[in-house]
PDB file of C-alpha atoms and ligand atoms in Angstrom:
ATOM      1  CA  MET U  11      16.704  -0.702  -2.838  1.00 91.00           C
ATOM      2  CA  ALA U  12      14.158   0.643  -4.298  1.00 97.00           C
ATOM      3  CA  THR U  13      11.669   3.720  -3.271  1.00 98.00           C
ATOM      4  CA  VAL U  14       8.215   2.330  -2.510  1.00 98.00           C
ATOM      5  CA  LEU U  15       5.059   3.278  -1.780  1.00 98.00           C
ATOM      6  CA  VAL U  16       2.405   1.490  -0.516  1.00 98.00           C
ATOM      7  CA  THR U  17      -1.431   2.220  -0.151  1.00 98.00           C
ATOM      8  CA  GLY U  18      -2.885   0.339   2.174  1.00 98.00           C
ATOM      9  CA  GLY U  19       0.008   0.582   4.016  1.00 98.00           C
ATOM     10  CA  THR U  20      -1.206   0.916   7.771  1.00 98.00           C
ATOM     11  CA  GLY U  21      -3.755  -1.974   6.967  1.00 97.00           C
ATOM     12  CA  VAL U  22      -3.279  -5.519   8.412  1.00 97.00           C
ATOM     13  CA  LEU U  23      -2.101  -7.140   5.776  1.00 98.00           C
ATOM     14  CA  GLY U  24      -0.023  -3.388   4.196  1.00 98.00           C
ATOM     15  CA  GLN U  25       2.131  -3.325   8.002  1.00 98.00           C
ATOM     16  CA  HIS U  26       3.622  -6.280   7.430  1.00 98.00           C
ATOM     17  CA  ILE U  27       4.483  -5.770   3.787  1.00 98.00           C
ATOM     18  CA  VAL U  28       6.226  -2.268   4.870  1.00 98.00           C
ATOM     19  CA  THR U  29       7.945  -3.834   7.746  1.00 98.00           C
ATOM     20  CA  ARG U  30       9.194  -7.173   5.514  1.00 98.00           C
ATOM     21  CA  LEU U  31      10.437  -4.123   2.581  1.00 98.00           C
ATOM     22  CA  ARG U  32      11.365  -1.919   5.303  1.00 98.00           C
ATOM     23  CA  VAL U  33      13.759  -5.276   7.069  1.00 98.00           C
ATOM     24  CA  ARG U  34      15.530  -5.628   3.070  1.00 98.00           C
ATOM     25  CA  GLY U  35      16.926  -1.793   2.961  1.00 98.00           C
ATOM     26  CA  HIS U  36      13.907   0.067   0.992  1.00 98.00           C
ATOM     27  CA  ASP U  37      13.215   3.517   1.228  1.00 98.00           C
ATOM     28  CA  VAL U  38       8.950   3.063   2.106  1.00 98.00           C
ATOM     29  CA  ARG U  39       6.508   5.533   2.133  1.00 98.00           C
ATOM     30  CA  VAL U  40       3.166   4.574   3.664  1.00 98.00           C
ATOM     31  CA  LEU U  41      -0.261   6.262   2.368  1.00 98.00           C
ATOM     32  CA  SER U  42      -2.778   7.439   4.586  1.00 98.00           C
ATOM     33  CA  ARG U  43      -5.545   9.485   5.071  1.00 98.00           C
ATOM     34  CA  ARG U  44      -4.580  10.015   8.972  1.00 98.00           C
ATOM     35  CA  ALA U  45      -2.007  12.225   9.699  1.00 98.00           C
ATOM     36  CA  GLY U  46       0.592  10.349  11.186  1.00 97.00           C
ATOM     37  CA  ALA U  47      -0.778   7.330  10.424  1.00 98.00           C
ATOM     38  CA  GLY U  48       1.811   6.579   7.870  1.00 98.00           C
ATOM     39  CA  THR U  49       4.587   8.621   5.889  1.00 98.00           C
ATOM     40  CA  HIS U  50       2.485  10.814   3.681  1.00 98.00           C
ATOM     41  CA  VAL U  51      -1.418  11.952   3.922  1.00 98.00           C
ATOM     42  CA  GLY U  52      -3.707  11.312   1.078  1.00 98.00           C
ATOM     43  CA  ASP U  53      -7.154  10.377   0.015  1.00 98.00           C
ATOM     44  CA  LEU U  54      -6.976   7.728  -3.030  1.00 98.00           C
ATOM     45  CA  THR U  55     -10.682   8.260  -3.367  1.00 98.00           C
ATOM     46  CA  THR U  56     -10.058  12.036  -3.524  1.00 98.00           C
ATOM     47  CA  GLY U  57      -6.165  11.677  -5.671  1.00 98.00           C
ATOM     48  CA  ALA U  58      -5.147  14.673  -2.927  1.00 98.00           C
ATOM     49  CA  GLY U  59      -1.530  14.001  -1.909  1.00 98.00           C
ATOM     50  CA  VAL U  60      -1.072  10.960  -3.850  1.00 98.00           C
ATOM     51  CA  ARG U  61       1.464  12.518  -6.688  1.00 98.00           C
ATOM     52  CA  ALA U  62       3.564  13.640  -3.957  1.00 98.00           C
ATOM     53  CA  ALA U  63       3.659  10.407  -2.148  1.00 98.00           C
ATOM     54  CA  ALA U  64       4.384   8.428  -5.508  1.00 98.00           C
ATOM     55  CA  ALA U  65       6.925  11.343  -6.945  1.00 97.00           C
ATOM     56  CA  GLY U  66       9.769   9.585  -6.979  1.00 96.00           C
ATOM     57  CA  ALA U  67       8.580   6.365  -6.166  1.00 97.00           C
ATOM     58  CA  ASP U  68      10.224   3.177  -8.441  1.00 97.00           C
ATOM     59  CA  LEU U  69       7.947   0.729  -7.024  1.00 98.00           C
ATOM     60  CA  ILE U  70       4.004   0.628  -5.713  1.00 98.00           C
ATOM     61  CA  VAL U  71       2.133  -2.253  -3.569  1.00 98.00           C
ATOM     62  CA  HIS U  72      -1.354  -1.104  -4.388  1.00 98.00           C
ATOM     63  CA  ALA U  73      -2.902  -3.004  -0.805  1.00 98.00           C
ATOM     64  CA  ALA U  74      -5.632  -0.322   0.126  1.00 98.00           C
ATOM     65  CA  SER U  75      -9.126  -1.093  -0.161  1.00 98.00           C
ATOM     66  CA  ASP U  76     -12.399  -0.291   1.816  1.00 97.00           C
ATOM     67  CA  PHE U  77     -13.888  -3.568   2.654  1.00 95.00           C
ATOM     68  CA  ARG U  78     -16.362  -1.963   4.947  1.00 93.00           C
ATOM     69  CA  LYS U  79     -18.222  -0.015   1.971  1.00 96.00           C
ATOM     70  CA  PHE U  80     -17.941  -3.703   0.237  1.00 95.00           C
ATOM     71  CA  GLY U  81     -15.236  -1.673  -2.248  1.00 96.00           C
ATOM     72  CA  LYS U  82     -17.416   0.654  -3.818  1.00 96.00           C
ATOM     73  CA  PRO U  83     -14.954   3.600  -3.687  1.00 98.00           C
ATOM     74  CA  ASP U  84     -12.234   0.851  -5.447  1.00 98.00           C
ATOM     75  CA  VAL U  85     -12.297   1.204  -8.474  1.00 98.00           C
ATOM     76  CA  VAL U  86     -12.101   4.549  -7.921  1.00 98.00           C
ATOM     77  CA  GLN U  87      -9.250   4.214  -6.619  1.00 98.00           C
ATOM     78  CA  THR U  88      -7.226   2.580  -8.217  1.00 98.00           C
ATOM     79  CA  ARG U  89      -8.558   4.926 -11.354  1.00 98.00           C
ATOM     80  CA  ASN U  90      -6.325   7.881  -9.609  1.00 98.00           C
ATOM     81  CA  LEU U  91      -3.960   6.138  -8.467  1.00 98.00           C
ATOM     82  CA  LEU U  92      -3.145   5.329 -11.772  1.00 98.00           C
ATOM     83  CA  ALA U  93      -3.758   9.257 -13.029  1.00 97.00           C
ATOM     84  CA  GLU U  94      -1.551  10.268  -9.826  1.00 97.00           C
ATOM     85  CA  ILE U  95       1.497   8.190 -10.224  1.00 96.00           C
ATOM     86  CA  GLY U  96       4.234   8.171 -13.012  1.00 85.00           C
ATOM     87  CA  ASP U  97       6.578   6.149 -14.789  1.00 88.00           C
ATOM     88  CA  VAL U  98       7.506   3.426 -12.028  1.00 96.00           C
ATOM     89  CA  SER U  99       8.786   0.254 -12.779  1.00 97.00           C
ATOM     90  CA  HIS U 100       6.463  -2.114 -11.008  1.00 98.00           C
ATOM     91  CA  LEU U 101       2.729  -2.084  -9.252  1.00 98.00           C
ATOM     92  CA  LEU U 102       1.513  -4.863  -7.622  1.00 98.00           C
ATOM     93  CA  TYR U 103      -2.232  -4.984  -6.665  1.00 98.00           C
ATOM     94  CA  VAL U 104      -3.487  -7.550  -3.928  1.00 98.00           C
ATOM     95  CA  SER U 105      -6.452  -9.639  -5.214  1.00 98.00           C
ATOM     96  CA  ILE U 106      -8.220 -12.213  -3.613  1.00 98.00           C
ATOM     97  CA  VAL U 107      -8.800 -15.575  -5.202  1.00 98.00           C
ATOM     98  CA  GLY U 108     -12.121 -16.455  -6.579  1.00 98.00           C
ATOM     99  CA  ILE U 109     -13.363 -13.320  -7.164  1.00 98.00           C
ATOM    100  CA  ASP U 110     -14.142 -13.914 -11.040  1.00 98.00           C
ATOM    101  CA  ARG U 111     -16.164 -17.218  -9.109  1.00 98.00           C
ATOM    102  CA  ILE U 112     -18.470 -15.885  -6.500  1.00 98.00           C
ATOM    103  CA  PRO U 113     -20.426 -12.849  -7.401  1.00 98.00           C
ATOM    104  CA  PHE U 114     -20.068 -11.084  -4.238  1.00 98.00           C
ATOM    105  CA  ARG U 115     -20.712  -7.251  -4.562  1.00 98.00           C
ATOM    106  CA  TYR U 116     -16.778  -6.505  -3.058  1.00 98.00           C
ATOM    107  CA  TYR U 117     -14.857  -9.255  -5.110  1.00 98.00           C
ATOM    108  CA  GLN U 118     -16.803  -7.582  -8.414  1.00 98.00           C
ATOM    109  CA  ARG U 119     -15.363  -4.105  -7.329  1.00 98.00           C
ATOM    110  CA  LYS U 120     -12.009  -6.124  -7.187  1.00 98.00           C
ATOM    111  CA  LEU U 121     -12.044  -7.807 -10.330  1.00 98.00           C
ATOM    112  CA  ALA U 122     -13.059  -4.414 -11.967  1.00 98.00           C
ATOM    113  CA  CYS U 123      -9.367  -3.089 -10.220  1.00 98.00           C
ATOM    114  CA  GLU U 124      -7.665  -6.358 -11.496  1.00 98.00           C
ATOM    115  CA  ASP U 125      -8.960  -4.849 -15.474  1.00 98.00           C
ATOM    116  CA  ILE U 126      -8.023  -1.444 -14.874  1.00 98.00           C
ATOM    117  CA  ILE U 127      -4.345  -2.444 -14.108  1.00 98.00           C
ATOM    118  CA  ALA U 128      -4.502  -5.233 -16.374  1.00 97.00           C
ATOM    119  CA  GLY U 129      -5.496  -2.652 -19.493  1.00 96.00           C
ATOM    120  CA  SER U 130      -2.852   0.275 -18.109  1.00 95.00           C
ATOM    121  CA  LEU U 131       0.813   0.828 -19.878  1.00 87.00           C
ATOM    122  CA  LEU U 132       1.947  -0.282 -16.437  1.00 96.00           C
ATOM    123  CA  PRO U 133       4.560  -3.423 -15.807  1.00 97.00           C
ATOM    124  CA  HIS U 134       2.550  -4.704 -12.627  1.00 98.00           C
ATOM    125  CA  THR U 135       1.547  -7.952 -11.207  1.00 98.00           C
ATOM    126  CA  ILE U 136      -1.693  -8.901 -10.079  1.00 98.00           C
ATOM    127  CA  LEU U 137      -1.320 -11.133  -7.321  1.00 98.00           C
ATOM    128  CA  ARG U 138      -4.241 -13.326  -5.418  1.00 98.00           C
ATOM    129  CA  ALA U 139      -4.581 -14.164  -1.818  1.00 98.00           C
ATOM    130  CA  THR U 140      -6.890 -16.210   0.421  1.00 98.00           C
ATOM    131  CA  GLN U 141      -8.840 -15.030   2.875  1.00 98.00           C
ATOM    132  CA  PHE U 142      -6.509 -13.861   6.103  1.00 98.00           C
ATOM    133  CA  HIS U 143      -6.902 -15.611   9.476  1.00 97.00           C
ATOM    134  CA  ASP U 144      -7.310 -12.306  10.690  1.00 96.00           C
ATOM    135  CA  LEU U 145     -10.507 -12.188   8.956  1.00 96.00           C
ATOM    136  CA  ILE U 146     -11.665 -14.880   9.562  1.00 96.00           C
ATOM    137  CA  ALA U 147     -10.883 -14.280  13.957  1.00 94.00           C
ATOM    138  CA  ALA U 148     -12.455 -10.991  13.449  1.00 93.00           C
ATOM    139  CA  VAL U 149     -16.054 -12.766  12.025  1.00 93.00           C
ATOM    140  CA  LEU U 150     -15.698 -15.357  15.062  1.00 92.00           C
ATOM    141  CA  HIS U 151     -14.905 -12.570  17.700  1.00 89.00           C
ATOM    142  CA  GLN U 152     -18.236 -10.904  16.624  1.00 88.00           C
ATOM    143  CA  ALA U 153     -20.265 -14.160  15.698  1.00 88.00           C
ATOM    144  CA  GLY U 154     -18.510 -15.014  19.943  1.00 82.00           C
ATOM    145  CA  ARG U 155     -20.273 -12.151  21.180  1.00 82.00           C
ATOM    146  CA  LEU U 156     -23.991 -13.119  20.016  1.00 83.00           C
ATOM    147  CA  PRO U 157     -26.165 -15.247  22.843  1.00 84.00           C
ATOM    148  CA  VAL U 158     -26.273 -17.742  20.077  1.00 85.00           C
ATOM    149  CA  ALA U 159     -23.363 -17.527  17.126  1.00 85.00           C
ATOM    150  CA  PRO U 160     -25.321 -18.394  13.815  1.00 90.00           C
ATOM    151  CA  LEU U 161     -22.778 -19.160  11.344  1.00 95.00           C
ATOM    152  CA  PRO U 162     -22.325 -20.457   7.655  1.00 97.00           C
ATOM    153  CA  THR U 163     -20.256 -23.442   8.865  1.00 97.00           C
ATOM    154  CA  ASP U 164     -20.265 -25.210   5.450  1.00 98.00           C
ATOM    155  CA  PHE U 165     -18.080 -22.002   3.778  1.00 98.00           C
ATOM    156  CA  ARG U 166     -14.456 -23.254   2.762  1.00 98.00           C
ATOM    157  CA  PHE U 167     -11.689 -21.169   3.931  1.00 98.00           C
ATOM    158  CA  GLN U 168      -7.874 -21.553   3.169  1.00 98.00           C
ATOM    159  CA  PRO U 169      -7.151 -18.944   5.863  1.00 98.00           C
ATOM    160  CA  VAL U 170      -3.300 -17.374   5.415  1.00 98.00           C
ATOM    161  CA  ALA U 171      -1.442 -15.516   7.875  1.00 98.00           C
ATOM    162  CA  ALA U 172      -0.996 -11.725   6.533  1.00 98.00           C
ATOM    163  CA  GLU U 173       3.020 -11.876   7.142  1.00 98.00           C
ATOM    164  CA  ASP U 174       3.142 -15.201   4.735  1.00 98.00           C
ATOM    165  CA  VAL U 175       1.106 -13.066   1.749  1.00 98.00           C
ATOM    166  CA  ALA U 176       3.532 -10.232   2.752  1.00 98.00           C
ATOM    167  CA  VAL U 177       6.937 -12.489   2.537  1.00 98.00           C
ATOM    168  CA  ARG U 178       5.214 -13.246  -1.265  1.00 98.00           C
ATOM    169  CA  ILE U 179       4.620  -9.824  -1.989  1.00 98.00           C
ATOM    170  CA  ALA U 180       7.775  -8.490  -1.145  1.00 98.00           C
ATOM    171  CA  ASP U 181       9.552 -10.933  -3.248  1.00 98.00           C
ATOM    172  CA  LEU U 182       7.073  -9.696  -6.344  1.00 98.00           C
ATOM    173  CA  ILE U 183       7.604  -6.922  -6.147  1.00 98.00           C
ATOM    174  CA  GLU U 184      11.539  -7.278  -5.641  1.00 98.00           C
ATOM    175  CA  GLY U 185      11.179  -9.283  -9.192  1.00 97.00           C
ATOM    176  CA  ARG U 186      10.139  -8.251 -12.614  1.00 96.00           C
ATOM    177  CA  PRO U 187       6.716  -7.440 -13.606  1.00 96.00           C
ATOM    178  CA  LEU U 188       4.742 -10.960 -14.038  1.00 94.00           C
ATOM    179  CA  TRP U 189       1.557  -9.321 -14.899  1.00 93.00           C
ATOM    180  CA  ARG U 190      -0.930 -11.932 -13.398  1.00 88.00           C
ATOM    181  CA  ARG U 191       1.245 -14.730 -10.616  1.00 91.00           C
ATOM    182  CA  GLU U 192       0.130 -17.909  -9.465  1.00 95.00           C
ATOM    183  CA  ASP U 193      -2.121 -17.551  -6.845  1.00 98.00           C
ATOM    184  CA  PHE U 194      -1.263 -17.748  -3.182  1.00 98.00           C
ATOM    185  CA  GLY U 195      -3.608 -19.790  -0.911  1.00 98.00           C
ATOM    186  CA  GLY U 196      -2.992 -21.293   3.283  1.00 98.00           C
ATOM    187  CA  PRO U 197      -1.673 -24.264   3.867  1.00 98.00           C
ATOM    188  CA  GLU U 198      -5.371 -26.208   4.475  1.00 98.00           C
ATOM    189  CA  VAL U 199      -8.462 -25.650   3.240  1.00 98.00           C
ATOM    190  CA  LEU U 200     -10.944 -26.121   6.179  1.00 98.00           C
ATOM    191  CA  THR U 201     -14.352 -25.900   6.580  1.00 98.00           C
ATOM    192  CA  LEU U 202     -15.785 -22.692   8.844  1.00 97.00           C
ATOM    193  CA  ALA U 203     -17.147 -25.048  11.197  1.00 96.00           C
ATOM    194  CA  GLU U 204     -13.871 -26.875  11.778  1.00 97.00           C
ATOM    195  CA  MET U 205     -12.198 -23.158  12.343  1.00 96.00           C
ATOM    196  CA  ALA U 206     -14.711 -21.979  14.594  1.00 94.00           C
ATOM    197  CA  GLU U 207     -14.112 -25.647  16.466  1.00 93.00           C
ATOM    198  CA  VAL U 208     -10.761 -24.620  17.121  1.00 94.00           C
ATOM    199  CA  TRP U 209     -11.461 -21.410  17.904  1.00 92.00           C
ATOM    200  CA  ARG U 210     -13.895 -22.195  20.662  1.00 88.00           C
ATOM    201  CA  ALA U 211     -11.161 -24.051  22.288  1.00 88.00           C
ATOM    202  CA  GLY U 212      -8.694 -21.767  22.353  1.00 83.00           C
ATOM    203  CA  HIS U 213     -11.385 -19.146  23.562  1.00 80.00           C
ATOM    204  CA  ARG U 214     -13.949 -20.091  26.552  1.00 73.00           C
ATOM    205  CA  GLY U 215     -16.433 -19.139  26.885  1.00 70.00           C
ATOM    206  CA  SER U 216     -17.108 -18.677  22.948  1.00 74.00           C
ATOM    207  CA  ARG U 217     -20.980 -18.682  22.157  1.00 79.00           C
ATOM    208  CA  PRO U 218     -22.335 -22.049  21.008  1.00 83.00           C
ATOM    209  CA  ILE U 219     -22.622 -22.324  17.518  1.00 87.00           C
ATOM    210  CA  VAL U 220     -25.704 -22.867  15.049  1.00 92.00           C
ATOM    211  CA  PRO U 221     -25.284 -23.726  11.380  1.00 95.00           C
ATOM    212  CA  VAL U 222     -26.584 -21.748   9.106  1.00 96.00           C
ATOM    213  CA  ARG U 223     -27.277 -22.908   5.216  1.00 96.00           C
ATOM    214  CA  LEU U 224     -27.314 -19.103   3.645  1.00 97.00           C
ATOM    215  CA  PRO U 225     -29.247 -19.788   0.192  1.00 97.00           C
ATOM    216  CA  GLY U 226     -28.009 -18.037  -3.163  1.00 98.00           C
ATOM    217  CA  ALA U 227     -24.766 -17.835  -5.611  1.00 98.00           C
ATOM    218  CA  ILE U 228     -22.770 -16.388  -3.717  1.00 98.00           C
ATOM    219  CA  ALA U 229     -22.787 -18.821  -0.472  1.00 98.00           C
ATOM    220  CA  ARG U 230     -22.753 -21.640  -3.228  1.00 98.00           C
ATOM    221  CA  GLY U 231     -19.955 -20.486  -3.777  1.00 98.00           C
ATOM    222  CA  PHE U 232     -18.250 -20.372  -0.597  1.00 98.00           C
ATOM    223  CA  ARG U 233     -20.011 -23.251   0.251  1.00 98.00           C
ATOM    224  CA  ALA U 234     -17.913 -24.937  -3.204  1.00 98.00           C
ATOM    225  CA  GLY U 235     -14.587 -23.554  -1.913  1.00 98.00           C
ATOM    226  CA  TYR U 236     -14.520 -21.659  -5.036  1.00 98.00           C
ATOM    227  CA  ASN U 237     -12.389 -18.488  -2.821  1.00 98.00           C
ATOM    228  CA  THR U 238      -9.951 -21.242  -2.917  1.00 98.00           C
ATOM    229  CA  CYS U 239      -6.466 -22.546  -4.318  1.00 98.00           C
ATOM    230  CA  PRO U 240      -5.811 -26.074  -2.834  1.00 98.00           C
ATOM    231  CA  ASP U 241      -3.264 -26.218  -5.836  1.00 98.00           C
ATOM    232  CA  HIS U 242      -1.276 -23.469  -4.339  1.00 98.00           C
ATOM    233  CA  THR U 243      -0.557 -23.934   0.166  1.00 98.00           C
ATOM    234  CA  GLU U 244       2.610 -22.298   0.241  1.00 97.00           C
ATOM    235  CA  GLY U 245       1.517 -20.221   3.482  1.00 98.00           C
ATOM    236  CA  THR U 246       3.107 -21.182   5.816  1.00 98.00           C
ATOM    237  CA  GLN U 247       0.747 -21.099   9.770  1.00 98.00           C
ATOM    238  CA  THR U 248      -1.850 -23.288  10.002  1.00 98.00           C
ATOM    239  CA  TRP U 249      -5.486 -21.880  11.261  1.00 97.00           C
ATOM    240  CA  ALA U 250      -4.641 -23.652  14.626  1.00 96.00           C
ATOM    241  CA  GLU U 251      -1.133 -22.574  14.838  1.00 97.00           C
ATOM    242  CA  TYR U 252      -2.429 -18.785  14.526  1.00 96.00           C
ATOM    243  CA  VAL U 253      -5.409 -18.975  17.415  1.00 94.00           C
ATOM    244  CA  ALA U 254      -2.603 -20.461  19.259  1.00 93.00           C
ATOM    245  CA  THR U 255      -0.541 -17.036  19.006  1.00 91.00           C
ATOM    246  CA  ASP U 256      -3.649 -15.664  21.180  1.00 72.00           C
ATOM    247  CA  PRO U 257      -4.609 -13.202  18.007  1.00 73.00           C
ATOM    248  CA  ALA U 258      -7.063 -11.584  20.431  1.00 63.00           C
ATOM    249  CA  ALA U 259      -4.128  -8.506  20.060  1.00 48.00           C
ATOM    250  CA  ALA U 260      -3.556  -9.071  16.580  1.00 48.00           C
ATOM    251  CA  TYR U 261      -6.945  -8.785  14.996  1.00 48.00           C
ATOM    252  CA  ARG U 262      -8.773  -5.869  14.411  1.00 44.00           C
ATOM    253  CA  VAL U 263     -12.762  -5.050  14.043  1.00 42.00           C
ATOM    254  CA  ARG U 264     -13.294  -1.959  12.728  1.00 41.00           C
TER     255      ARG U 264
HETATM  256  N1  NAP F 302      -8.486  -9.139   4.234  1.00 60.10           N
HETATM  257  C1  NAP F 302      -8.442 -10.598   3.419  1.00 60.10           C
HETATM  258  O1  NAP F 302      -8.403 -11.570   4.191  1.00 60.10           O
HETATM  259  C2  NAP F 302      -8.259 -10.647   2.323  1.00 60.10           C
HETATM  260  C3  NAP F 302      -7.611 -11.614   1.198  1.00 60.10           C
HETATM  261  C4  NAP F 302      -6.537 -11.253   0.144  1.00 60.10           C
HETATM  262  C5  NAP F 302      -6.317 -10.084  -0.697  1.00 60.10           C
HETATM  263  N2  NAP F 302      -6.989  -9.184   0.516  1.00 60.10           N
HETATM  264  C6  NAP F 302      -6.490  -7.665  -0.006  1.00 60.10           C
HETATM  265  O2  NAP F 302      -5.306  -6.856   0.561  1.00 60.10           O
HETATM  266  C7  NAP F 302      -5.557  -5.858   0.670  1.00 60.10           C
HETATM  267  C8  NAP F 302      -5.600  -5.572   2.471  1.00 60.10           C
HETATM  268  O3  NAP F 302      -7.135  -6.250   2.498  1.00 60.10           O
HETATM  269  P1  NAP F 302      -6.541  -6.032   4.256  1.00 60.10           P
HETATM  270  O4  NAP F 302      -7.630  -6.347   5.061  1.00 60.10           O
HETATM  271  O5  NAP F 302      -5.217  -5.315   5.071  1.00 60.10           O
HETATM  272  O6  NAP F 302      -7.172  -4.312   4.384  1.00 60.10           O
HETATM  273  P2  NAP F 302      -7.596  -3.647   5.407  1.00 60.10           P
HETATM  274  O7  NAP F 302      -6.747  -3.541   6.808  1.00 60.10           O
HETATM  275  O8  NAP F 302      -9.244  -3.132   5.758  1.00 60.10           O
HETATM  276  O9  NAP F 302      -6.795  -2.104   5.325  1.00 60.10           O
HETATM  277  C9  NAP F 302      -7.222  -0.948   3.951  1.00 60.10           C
HETATM  278  C10 NAP F 302      -6.063  -0.287   4.540  1.00 60.10           C
HETATM  279  O10 NAP F 302      -6.766   0.457   2.740  1.00 60.10           O
HETATM  280  C11 NAP F 302      -6.878   2.314   3.452  1.00 60.10           C
HETATM  281  N3  NAP F 302      -7.416   3.045   2.302  1.00 60.10           N
HETATM  282  C12 NAP F 302      -8.520   3.124   2.770  1.00 60.10           C
HETATM  283  N4  NAP F 302      -8.849   3.887   1.808  1.00 60.10           N
HETATM  284  C13 NAP F 302      -7.981   4.559   1.854  1.00 60.10           C
HETATM  285  C14 NAP F 302      -7.884   6.037   0.274  1.00 60.10           C
HETATM  286  N5  NAP F 302      -9.485   6.266   0.201  1.00 60.10           N
HETATM  287  N6  NAP F 302      -7.056   6.702   0.590  1.00 60.10           N
HETATM  288  C15 NAP F 302      -5.861   5.989   1.040  1.00 60.10           C
HETATM  289  N7  NAP F 302      -5.860   4.786   1.593  1.00 60.10           N
HETATM  290  C16 NAP F 302      -7.116   4.090   2.388  1.00 60.10           C
HETATM  291  C17 NAP F 302      -6.285   2.240   4.673  1.00 60.10           C
HETATM  292  O11 NAP F 302      -5.770   3.066   4.761  1.00 60.10           O
HETATM  293  P3  NAP F 302      -5.709   4.384   6.040  1.00 60.10           P
HETATM  294  O12 NAP F 302      -7.212   4.119   6.792  1.00 60.10           O
HETATM  295  O13 NAP F 302      -4.544   4.297   7.054  1.00 60.10           O
HETATM  296  O14 NAP F 302      -6.317   5.617   4.745  1.00 60.10           O
HETATM  297  C18 NAP F 302      -5.923   0.789   5.148  1.00 60.10           C
HETATM  298  O15 NAP F 302      -4.352   1.058   5.072  1.00 60.10           O
HETATM  299  C19 NAP F 302      -6.828  -5.646   0.305  1.00 60.10           C
HETATM  300  O16 NAP F 302      -6.783  -5.384  -1.406  1.00 60.10           O
HETATM  301  C20 NAP F 302      -7.779  -6.325   0.355  1.00 60.10           C
HETATM  302  O17 NAP F 302      -8.925  -6.840  -0.889  1.00 60.10           O
HETATM  303  C21 NAP F 302      -7.511  -9.476   2.163  1.00 60.10           C
END
């Protein structure tokens, strides 16, 4: 059994990773900026508390990210993490499918983080996953609060259960470093129109959807499905199964 530090262990994905690793008997540390939310208080943007949290850890899962700021602090956070940790036998970085093909600012910053980790001497694995069910649910929930819901219904996604991704991450971090692992995606590729239809059927009173065709390279990338990996449909829970679980309590709108 190993001592594992999970950054982002309080997040949507991170909570599943922590649960999974604890079930497997590991000593799991959770870094959080908020006292009481994890096992160790620390801030990756300043580096405060990170060295103490990482001291003696064999393995690190780096799942922290700041999507609200479109990942602006992520590069500094990743550099600080690498500067503050000692010799670890394996670091896993959670990334996103298609970040090298869609010129979305958040994705470009994730790519920069991948490069920092790949250029370090640390034994590592980078795992790219597709969008989590919870993220799409949050978008549809927010859209449903407007009088009408304008949505880029032609965007493609391959939504995956965060829990499925966490299982893959637990498997990977226990194994040897693979540098870059094959992408991990949900069981099916769907348009946002198809996903919204399932969502609306499960949520009475949802507002009518107005299809919007967005211009630009980012929209073209999502329309083309560059964010999907149809050759890797290892996630088990479908979007319809997720919606049937009544995810209103599960997703978080921050
Ligand atoms: N969401 C998706 O659809 C998706 C898909 C594929 C890959 N990913 C990747 O998976 C990872 C997890 O995503 P998520 O959606 O689960 O994230 P999330 O719910 O937004 O959680 C973000 C986490 O980052 C931590 N964090 C942020 N800034 C920090 C700082 N300065 N110091 C320490 N911790 C900090 C937060 O901890 P505290 O708030 O407790 O401090 C929180 O635990 C990310 O790398 C993301 O890019 C996400």
